[in-house]
Amino acid sequence: MSEVVKLQLIGLSVIGSGVLILLFIRSQFLRVMGFVAIVLGLFSLVALAVPQMASLPPAEESIDIASIKTPADMASIGQKIFFSKGQCALCHTIGPSESARCPDLKGIGAKLSREFIFESLTQPQAYVYLDYRHEGLPKEYPARMPYINKNPIGLSKNEILSVIAFLQQMSGEPISVNPSELEMPGAAPAAPVKSAQVETVTVAQAK
């Protein structure tokens, strides 16, 4: 028996109790309480009749490495991760937007190397992009980029490489990520992707 059915039975019981009170009890106070019980029971039944909706986290995209044959396959998976588990679209846009909370990613795969993108995703504070869209001195974007390879997002290396493939494909660039770089489940982790630079640098994004 589902929770909704249980609540509906409780509502019917409350209504039934109210009806019995009105029929057999002469006390004015108890009759008022019975009427209130009937009204509350009816409201609960109406509320439970409305389709219930739950706010759930985005479904995680499982990567079946055996099914990935081409870089385009990786980009397809990366697109799903970008808009779901990766939560990238919550702050980033693909195209100009005055309300963007983080830099626009349109053409980012053509502007930055895959090593730079990998570092930006796993060490987001190594480079700070400034917002030049408005008058006055440039300032930092309102949203701080999280470490997507750590909780609560926690993308794996395979997922990050797939997102990079999507960003490159979206920018019209050849995908430099190869399916052979994906780590098989249970295999020893491969050497990390080389960082673009070691030092922390602040980079101002041109208009």
PDB file of C-alpha atoms in Angstrom:
ATOM      1  CA  MET A   1       0.000   0.000   0.000  1.00  0.00           C
ATOM      2  CA  SER A   2       1.455   3.343  -1.052  1.00  0.00           C
ATOM      3  CA  GLU A   3       1.837   6.350   1.224  1.00  0.00           C
ATOM      4  CA  VAL A   4      -0.805   8.250  -0.753  1.00  0.00           C
ATOM      5  CA  VAL A   5      -3.368   5.476  -0.262  1.00  0.00           C
ATOM      6  CA  LYS A   6      -2.626   5.383   3.459  1.00  0.00           C
ATOM      7  CA  LEU A   7      -3.155   9.139   3.724  1.00  0.00           C
ATOM      8  CA  GLN A   8      -6.397   8.873   1.759  1.00  0.00           C
ATOM      9  CA  LEU A   9      -7.678   6.230   4.188  1.00  0.00           C
ATOM     10  CA  ILE A  10      -6.782   8.481   7.101  1.00  0.00           C
ATOM     11  CA  GLY A  11      -8.659  11.343   5.444  1.00  0.00           C
ATOM     12  CA  LEU A  12     -11.732   9.153   4.963  1.00  0.00           C
ATOM     13  CA  SER A  13     -11.522   8.061   8.591  1.00  0.00           C
ATOM     14  CA  VAL A  14     -11.432  11.682   9.729  1.00  0.00           C
ATOM     15  CA  ILE A  15     -14.459  12.504   7.577  1.00  0.00           C
ATOM     16  CA  GLY A  16     -16.303   9.460   8.892  1.00  0.00           C
ATOM     17  CA  SER A  17     -15.567  10.462  12.481  1.00  0.00           C
ATOM     18  CA  GLY A  18     -16.885  13.950  11.799  1.00  0.00           C
ATOM     19  CA  VAL A  19     -20.096  12.591  10.279  1.00  0.00           C
ATOM     20  CA  LEU A  20     -20.701  10.310  13.264  1.00  0.00           C
ATOM     21  CA  ILE A  21     -20.199  13.213  15.648  1.00  0.00           C
ATOM     22  CA  LEU A  22     -22.742  15.326  13.765  1.00  0.00           C
ATOM     23  CA  LEU A  23     -25.267  12.487  13.708  1.00  0.00           C
ATOM     24  CA  PHE A  24     -25.070  11.242  17.274  1.00  0.00           C
ATOM     25  CA  ILE A  25     -23.478  13.921  19.458  1.00  0.00           C
ATOM     26  CA  ARG A  26     -25.561  16.851  20.690  1.00  0.00           C
ATOM     27  CA  SER A  27     -22.766  18.835  22.345  1.00  0.00           C
ATOM     28  CA  GLN A  28     -22.364  22.073  20.410  1.00  0.00           C
ATOM     29  CA  PHE A  29     -18.600  22.122  20.872  1.00  0.00           C
ATOM     30  CA  LEU A  30     -18.140  18.542  19.680  1.00  0.00           C
ATOM     31  CA  ARG A  31     -20.432  19.148  16.706  1.00  0.00           C
ATOM     32  CA  VAL A  32     -18.243  22.094  15.680  1.00  0.00           C
ATOM     33  CA  MET A  33     -15.184  19.861  16.004  1.00  0.00           C
ATOM     34  CA  GLY A  34     -16.914  17.228  13.879  1.00  0.00           C
ATOM     35  CA  PHE A  35     -17.660  19.787  11.171  1.00  0.00           C
ATOM     36  CA  VAL A  36     -14.023  20.948  11.220  1.00  0.00           C
ATOM     37  CA  ALA A  37     -12.887  17.317  10.916  1.00  0.00           C
ATOM     38  CA  ILE A  38     -15.091  16.833   7.846  1.00  0.00           C
ATOM     39  CA  VAL A  39     -13.730  19.991   6.199  1.00  0.00           C
ATOM     40  CA  LEU A  40     -10.108  19.058   6.919  1.00  0.00           C
ATOM     41  CA  GLY A  41     -10.674  15.525   5.681  1.00  0.00           C
ATOM     42  CA  LEU A  42     -12.181  16.793   2.428  1.00  0.00           C
ATOM     43  CA  PHE A  43      -9.293  19.200   1.916  1.00  0.00           C
ATOM     44  CA  SER A  44      -6.795  16.383   2.452  1.00  0.00           C
ATOM     45  CA  LEU A  45      -8.556  14.158  -0.087  1.00  0.00           C
ATOM     46  CA  VAL A  46      -8.586  16.949  -2.665  1.00  0.00           C
ATOM     47  CA  ALA A  47      -4.896  17.647  -2.053  1.00  0.00           C
ATOM     48  CA  LEU A  48      -3.995  13.969  -2.382  1.00  0.00           C
ATOM     49  CA  ALA A  49      -5.960  13.741  -5.633  1.00  0.00           C
ATOM     50  CA  VAL A  50      -3.571  16.242  -7.238  1.00  0.00           C
ATOM     51  CA  PRO A  51      -0.691  14.453  -9.042  1.00  0.00           C
ATOM     52  CA  GLN A  52       2.312  14.403  -6.753  1.00  0.00           C
ATOM     53  CA  MET A  53       5.630  15.766  -8.015  1.00  0.00           C
ATOM     54  CA  ALA A  54       9.010  15.268  -6.412  1.00  0.00           C
ATOM     55  CA  SER A  55      12.163  17.296  -6.960  1.00  0.00           C
ATOM     56  CA  LEU A  56      14.885  14.771  -7.686  1.00  0.00           C
ATOM     57  CA  PRO A  57      18.563  15.236  -8.559  1.00  0.00           C
ATOM     58  CA  PRO A  58      19.518  14.808 -12.217  1.00  0.00           C
ATOM     59  CA  ALA A  59      19.866  11.231 -13.327  1.00  0.00           C
ATOM     60  CA  GLU A  60      23.470  10.129 -13.557  1.00  0.00           C
ATOM     61  CA  GLU A  61      24.759   9.126 -16.957  1.00  0.00           C
ATOM     62  CA  SER A  62      26.489   5.767 -16.798  1.00  0.00           C
ATOM     63  CA  ILE A  63      29.324   5.393 -19.279  1.00  0.00           C
ATOM     64  CA  ASP A  64      29.434   2.045 -21.032  1.00  0.00           C
ATOM     65  CA  ILE A  65      33.032   2.166 -22.212  1.00  0.00           C
ATOM     66  CA  ALA A  66      32.577  -0.873 -24.427  1.00  0.00           C
ATOM     67  CA  SER A  67      29.958   0.997 -26.473  1.00  0.00           C
ATOM     68  CA  ILE A  68      32.183   4.040 -27.093  1.00  0.00           C
ATOM     69  CA  LYS A  69      33.876   3.631 -30.441  1.00  0.00           C
ATOM     70  CA  THR A  70      34.553   7.184 -31.615  1.00  0.00           C
ATOM     71  CA  PRO A  71      35.280  10.632 -30.138  1.00  0.00           C
ATOM     72  CA  ALA A  72      31.787  11.637 -31.283  1.00  0.00           C
ATOM     73  CA  ASP A  73      30.369   8.972 -28.954  1.00  0.00           C
ATOM     74  CA  MET A  74      32.263  10.601 -26.092  1.00  0.00           C
ATOM     75  CA  ALA A  75      30.940  14.035 -27.061  1.00  0.00           C
ATOM     76  CA  SER A  76      27.377  12.707 -27.027  1.00  0.00           C
ATOM     77  CA  ILE A  77      27.845  11.408 -23.493  1.00  0.00           C
ATOM     78  CA  GLY A  78      29.590  14.634 -22.498  1.00  0.00           C
ATOM     79  CA  GLN A  79      26.596  16.670 -23.660  1.00  0.00           C
ATOM     80  CA  LYS A  80      24.279  14.668 -21.408  1.00  0.00           C
ATOM     81  CA  ILE A  81      26.647  15.095 -18.463  1.00  0.00           C
ATOM     82  CA  PHE A  82      26.953  18.840 -19.162  1.00  0.00           C
ATOM     83  CA  PHE A  83      23.196  19.329 -18.797  1.00  0.00           C
ATOM     84  CA  SER A  84      22.599  16.782 -16.022  1.00  0.00           C
ATOM     85  CA  LYS A  85      25.065  15.384 -13.506  1.00  0.00           C
ATOM     86  CA  GLY A  86      27.747  17.978 -14.230  1.00  0.00           C
ATOM     87  CA  GLN A  87      25.286  20.826 -13.528  1.00  0.00           C
ATOM     88  CA  CYS A  88      27.318  23.043 -15.883  1.00  0.00           C
ATOM     89  CA  ALA A  89      24.247  24.712 -17.396  1.00  0.00           C
ATOM     90  CA  LEU A  90      23.152  26.013 -13.986  1.00  0.00           C
ATOM     91  CA  CYS A  91      25.755  28.787 -14.268  1.00  0.00           C
ATOM     92  CA  HIS A  92      27.280  28.660 -17.753  1.00  0.00           C
ATOM     93  CA  THR A  93      25.558  29.566 -21.000  1.00  0.00           C
ATOM     94  CA  ILE A  94      26.337  28.554 -24.560  1.00  0.00           C
ATOM     95  CA  GLY A  95      25.927  31.944 -26.167  1.00  0.00           C
ATOM     96  CA  PRO A  96      25.880  35.540 -24.850  1.00  0.00           C
ATOM     97  CA  SER A  97      23.625  36.243 -21.881  1.00  0.00           C
ATOM     98  CA  GLU A  98      23.440  39.302 -19.645  1.00  0.00           C
ATOM     99  CA  SER A  99      22.291  37.166 -16.742  1.00  0.00           C
ATOM    100  CA  ALA A 100      25.124  34.621 -16.954  1.00  0.00           C
ATOM    101  CA  ARG A 101      26.607  33.746 -13.575  1.00  0.00           C
ATOM    102  CA  CYS A 102      29.801  32.368 -15.144  1.00  0.00           C
ATOM    103  CA  PRO A 103      31.691  32.843 -18.447  1.00  0.00           C
ATOM    104  CA  ASP A 104      29.968  32.015 -21.729  1.00  0.00           C
ATOM    105  CA  LEU A 105      31.219  28.677 -23.085  1.00  0.00           C
ATOM    106  CA  LYS A 106      30.353  29.235 -26.731  1.00  0.00           C
ATOM    107  CA  GLY A 107      33.441  28.383 -28.779  1.00  0.00           C
ATOM    108  CA  ILE A 108      35.456  27.577 -25.659  1.00  0.00           C
ATOM    109  CA  GLY A 109      36.790  24.385 -27.226  1.00  0.00           C
ATOM    110  CA  ALA A 110      38.407  26.446 -29.990  1.00  0.00           C
ATOM    111  CA  LYS A 111      39.873  29.041 -27.636  1.00  0.00           C
ATOM    112  CA  LEU A 112      41.429  26.770 -25.025  1.00  0.00           C
ATOM    113  CA  SER A 113      43.475  23.593 -25.155  1.00  0.00           C
ATOM    114  CA  ARG A 114      42.108  20.405 -23.659  1.00  0.00           C
ATOM    115  CA  GLU A 115      44.775  20.591 -20.932  1.00  0.00           C
ATOM    116  CA  PHE A 116      43.622  24.085 -20.007  1.00  0.00           C
ATOM    117  CA  ILE A 117      39.973  23.004 -19.923  1.00  0.00           C
ATOM    118  CA  PHE A 118      40.824  19.956 -17.802  1.00  0.00           C
ATOM    119  CA  GLU A 119      42.656  22.141 -15.309  1.00  0.00           C
ATOM    120  CA  SER A 120      39.842  24.698 -15.282  1.00  0.00           C
ATOM    121  CA  LEU A 121      37.408  21.938 -14.337  1.00  0.00           C
ATOM    122  CA  THR A 122      39.534  20.263 -11.684  1.00  0.00           C
ATOM    123  CA  GLN A 123      41.377  23.348 -10.366  1.00  0.00           C
ATOM    124  CA  PRO A 124      38.862  26.125 -11.069  1.00  0.00           C
ATOM    125  CA  GLN A 125      40.605  28.772  -8.965  1.00  0.00           C
ATOM    126  CA  ALA A 126      43.884  28.496 -10.884  1.00  0.00           C
ATOM    127  CA  TYR A 127      42.538  30.982 -13.444  1.00  0.00           C
ATOM    128  CA  VAL A 128      39.942  33.611 -12.611  1.00  0.00           C
ATOM    129  CA  TYR A 129      37.963  34.998 -15.531  1.00  0.00           C
ATOM    130  CA  LEU A 130      36.608  38.510 -15.160  1.00  0.00           C
ATOM    131  CA  ASP A 131      33.299  39.864 -16.406  1.00  0.00           C
ATOM    132  CA  TYR A 132      33.806  42.634 -18.982  1.00  0.00           C
ATOM    133  CA  ARG A 133      30.210  42.772 -20.208  1.00  0.00           C
ATOM    134  CA  HIS A 134      29.180  45.812 -18.208  1.00  0.00           C
ATOM    135  CA  GLU A 135      30.457  49.341 -17.759  1.00  0.00           C
ATOM    136  CA  GLY A 136      33.036  50.079 -15.124  1.00  0.00           C
ATOM    137  CA  LEU A 137      35.877  47.962 -13.855  1.00  0.00           C
ATOM    138  CA  PRO A 138      35.735  44.256 -14.673  1.00  0.00           C
ATOM    139  CA  LYS A 139      34.715  42.069 -11.778  1.00  0.00           C
ATOM    140  CA  GLU A 140      34.500  38.421 -10.913  1.00  0.00           C
ATOM    141  CA  TYR A 141      31.409  36.509 -11.959  1.00  0.00           C
ATOM    142  CA  PRO A 142      28.881  36.032  -9.130  1.00  0.00           C
ATOM    143  CA  ALA A 143      29.117  32.230  -9.105  1.00  0.00           C
ATOM    144  CA  ARG A 144      32.271  30.496  -7.905  1.00  0.00           C
ATOM    145  CA  MET A 145      33.252  27.508 -10.001  1.00  0.00           C
ATOM    146  CA  PRO A 146      33.181  24.293  -7.926  1.00  0.00           C
ATOM    147  CA  TYR A 147      35.674  21.454  -8.176  1.00  0.00           C
ATOM    148  CA  ILE A 148      33.638  19.174 -10.396  1.00  0.00           C
ATOM    149  CA  ASN A 149      35.819  16.150  -9.669  1.00  0.00           C
ATOM    150  CA  LYS A 150      34.943  16.413  -5.974  1.00  0.00           C
ATOM    151  CA  ASN A 151      31.683  16.213  -4.058  1.00  0.00           C
ATOM    152  CA  PRO A 152      28.913  17.143  -4.432  1.00  0.00           C
ATOM    153  CA  ILE A 153      29.263  16.863  -8.241  1.00  0.00           C
ATOM    154  CA  GLY A 154      32.062  14.302  -8.286  1.00  0.00           C
ATOM    155  CA  LEU A 155      32.656  13.690 -11.989  1.00  0.00           C
ATOM    156  CA  SER A 156      35.064  10.882 -12.807  1.00  0.00           C
ATOM    157  CA  LYS A 157      37.993  11.340 -15.176  1.00  0.00           C
ATOM    158  CA  ASN A 158      36.034   9.536 -17.901  1.00  0.00           C
ATOM    159  CA  GLU A 159      33.126  11.938 -17.449  1.00  0.00           C
ATOM    160  CA  ILE A 160      35.394  14.990 -17.502  1.00  0.00           C
ATOM    161  CA  LEU A 161      37.057  13.829 -20.721  1.00  0.00           C
ATOM    162  CA  SER A 162      33.608  13.324 -22.241  1.00  0.00           C
ATOM    163  CA  VAL A 163      32.605  16.882 -21.300  1.00  0.00           C
ATOM    164  CA  ILE A 164      35.806  18.191 -22.912  1.00  0.00           C
ATOM    165  CA  ALA A 165      34.951  16.241 -26.067  1.00  0.00           C
ATOM    166  CA  PHE A 166      31.501  17.870 -26.088  1.00  0.00           C
ATOM    167  CA  LEU A 167      32.956  21.374 -25.656  1.00  0.00           C
ATOM    168  CA  GLN A 168      35.363  20.791 -28.543  1.00  0.00           C
ATOM    169  CA  GLN A 169      32.652  19.390 -30.799  1.00  0.00           C
ATOM    170  CA  MET A 170      30.290  22.232 -29.875  1.00  0.00           C
ATOM    171  CA  SER A 171      32.996  24.702 -30.921  1.00  0.00           C
ATOM    172  CA  GLY A 172      33.443  23.069 -34.321  1.00  0.00           C
ATOM    173  CA  GLU A 173      36.898  21.818 -33.418  1.00  0.00           C
ATOM    174  CA  PRO A 174      38.339  18.340 -34.008  1.00  0.00           C
ATOM    175  CA  ILE A 175      37.905  16.278 -30.856  1.00  0.00           C
ATOM    176  CA  SER A 176      41.348  15.642 -29.410  1.00  0.00           C
ATOM    177  CA  VAL A 177      40.084  13.221 -26.759  1.00  0.00           C
ATOM    178  CA  ASN A 178      40.304   9.584 -27.785  1.00  0.00           C
ATOM    179  CA  PRO A 179      38.183   6.723 -26.413  1.00  0.00           C
ATOM    180  CA  SER A 180      41.420   4.837 -25.712  1.00  0.00           C
ATOM    181  CA  GLU A 181      42.078   7.322 -22.889  1.00  0.00           C
ATOM    182  CA  LEU A 182      39.029   6.153 -20.951  1.00  0.00           C
ATOM    183  CA  GLU A 183      39.766   4.092 -17.875  1.00  0.00           C
ATOM    184  CA  MET A 184      38.198   0.669 -17.689  1.00  0.00           C
ATOM    185  CA  PRO A 185      36.386  -0.087 -14.410  1.00  0.00           C
ATOM    186  CA  GLY A 186      38.766  -1.740 -11.968  1.00  0.00           C
ATOM    187  CA  ALA A 187      41.847  -0.795 -13.966  1.00  0.00           C
ATOM    188  CA  ALA A 188      44.743   1.123 -12.450  1.00  0.00           C
ATOM    189  CA  PRO A 189      44.257   4.885 -12.955  1.00  0.00           C
ATOM    190  CA  ALA A 190      46.178   6.404 -15.820  1.00  0.00           C
ATOM    191  CA  ALA A 191      48.561   9.306 -15.462  1.00  0.00           C
ATOM    192  CA  PRO A 192      46.708  12.591 -14.936  1.00  0.00           C
ATOM    193  CA  VAL A 193      46.274  15.012 -17.798  1.00  0.00           C
ATOM    194  CA  LYS A 194      49.124  17.503 -17.773  1.00  0.00           C
ATOM    195  CA  SER A 195      48.115  20.865 -16.367  1.00  0.00           C
ATOM    196  CA  ALA A 196      48.367  23.957 -18.509  1.00  0.00           C
ATOM    197  CA  GLN A 197      50.559  25.711 -15.924  1.00  0.00           C
ATOM    198  CA  VAL A 198      51.584  25.190 -12.333  1.00  0.00           C
ATOM    199  CA  GLU A 199      51.263  28.699 -10.976  1.00  0.00           C
ATOM    200  CA  THR A 200      47.982  30.377 -10.199  1.00  0.00           C
ATOM    201  CA  VAL A 201      47.325  33.157 -12.677  1.00  0.00           C
ATOM    202  CA  THR A 202      44.470  35.595 -13.084  1.00  0.00           C
ATOM    203  CA  VAL A 203      43.350  35.926 -16.676  1.00  0.00           C
ATOM    204  CA  ALA A 204      41.089  38.725 -17.831  1.00  0.00           C
ATOM    205  CA  GLN A 205      38.596  37.666 -20.452  1.00  0.00           C
ATOM    206  CA  ALA A 206      38.395  40.060 -23.377  1.00  0.00           C
ATOM    207  CA  LYS A 207      35.114  41.415 -24.562  1.00  0.00           C
TER     208      LYS A 207
END
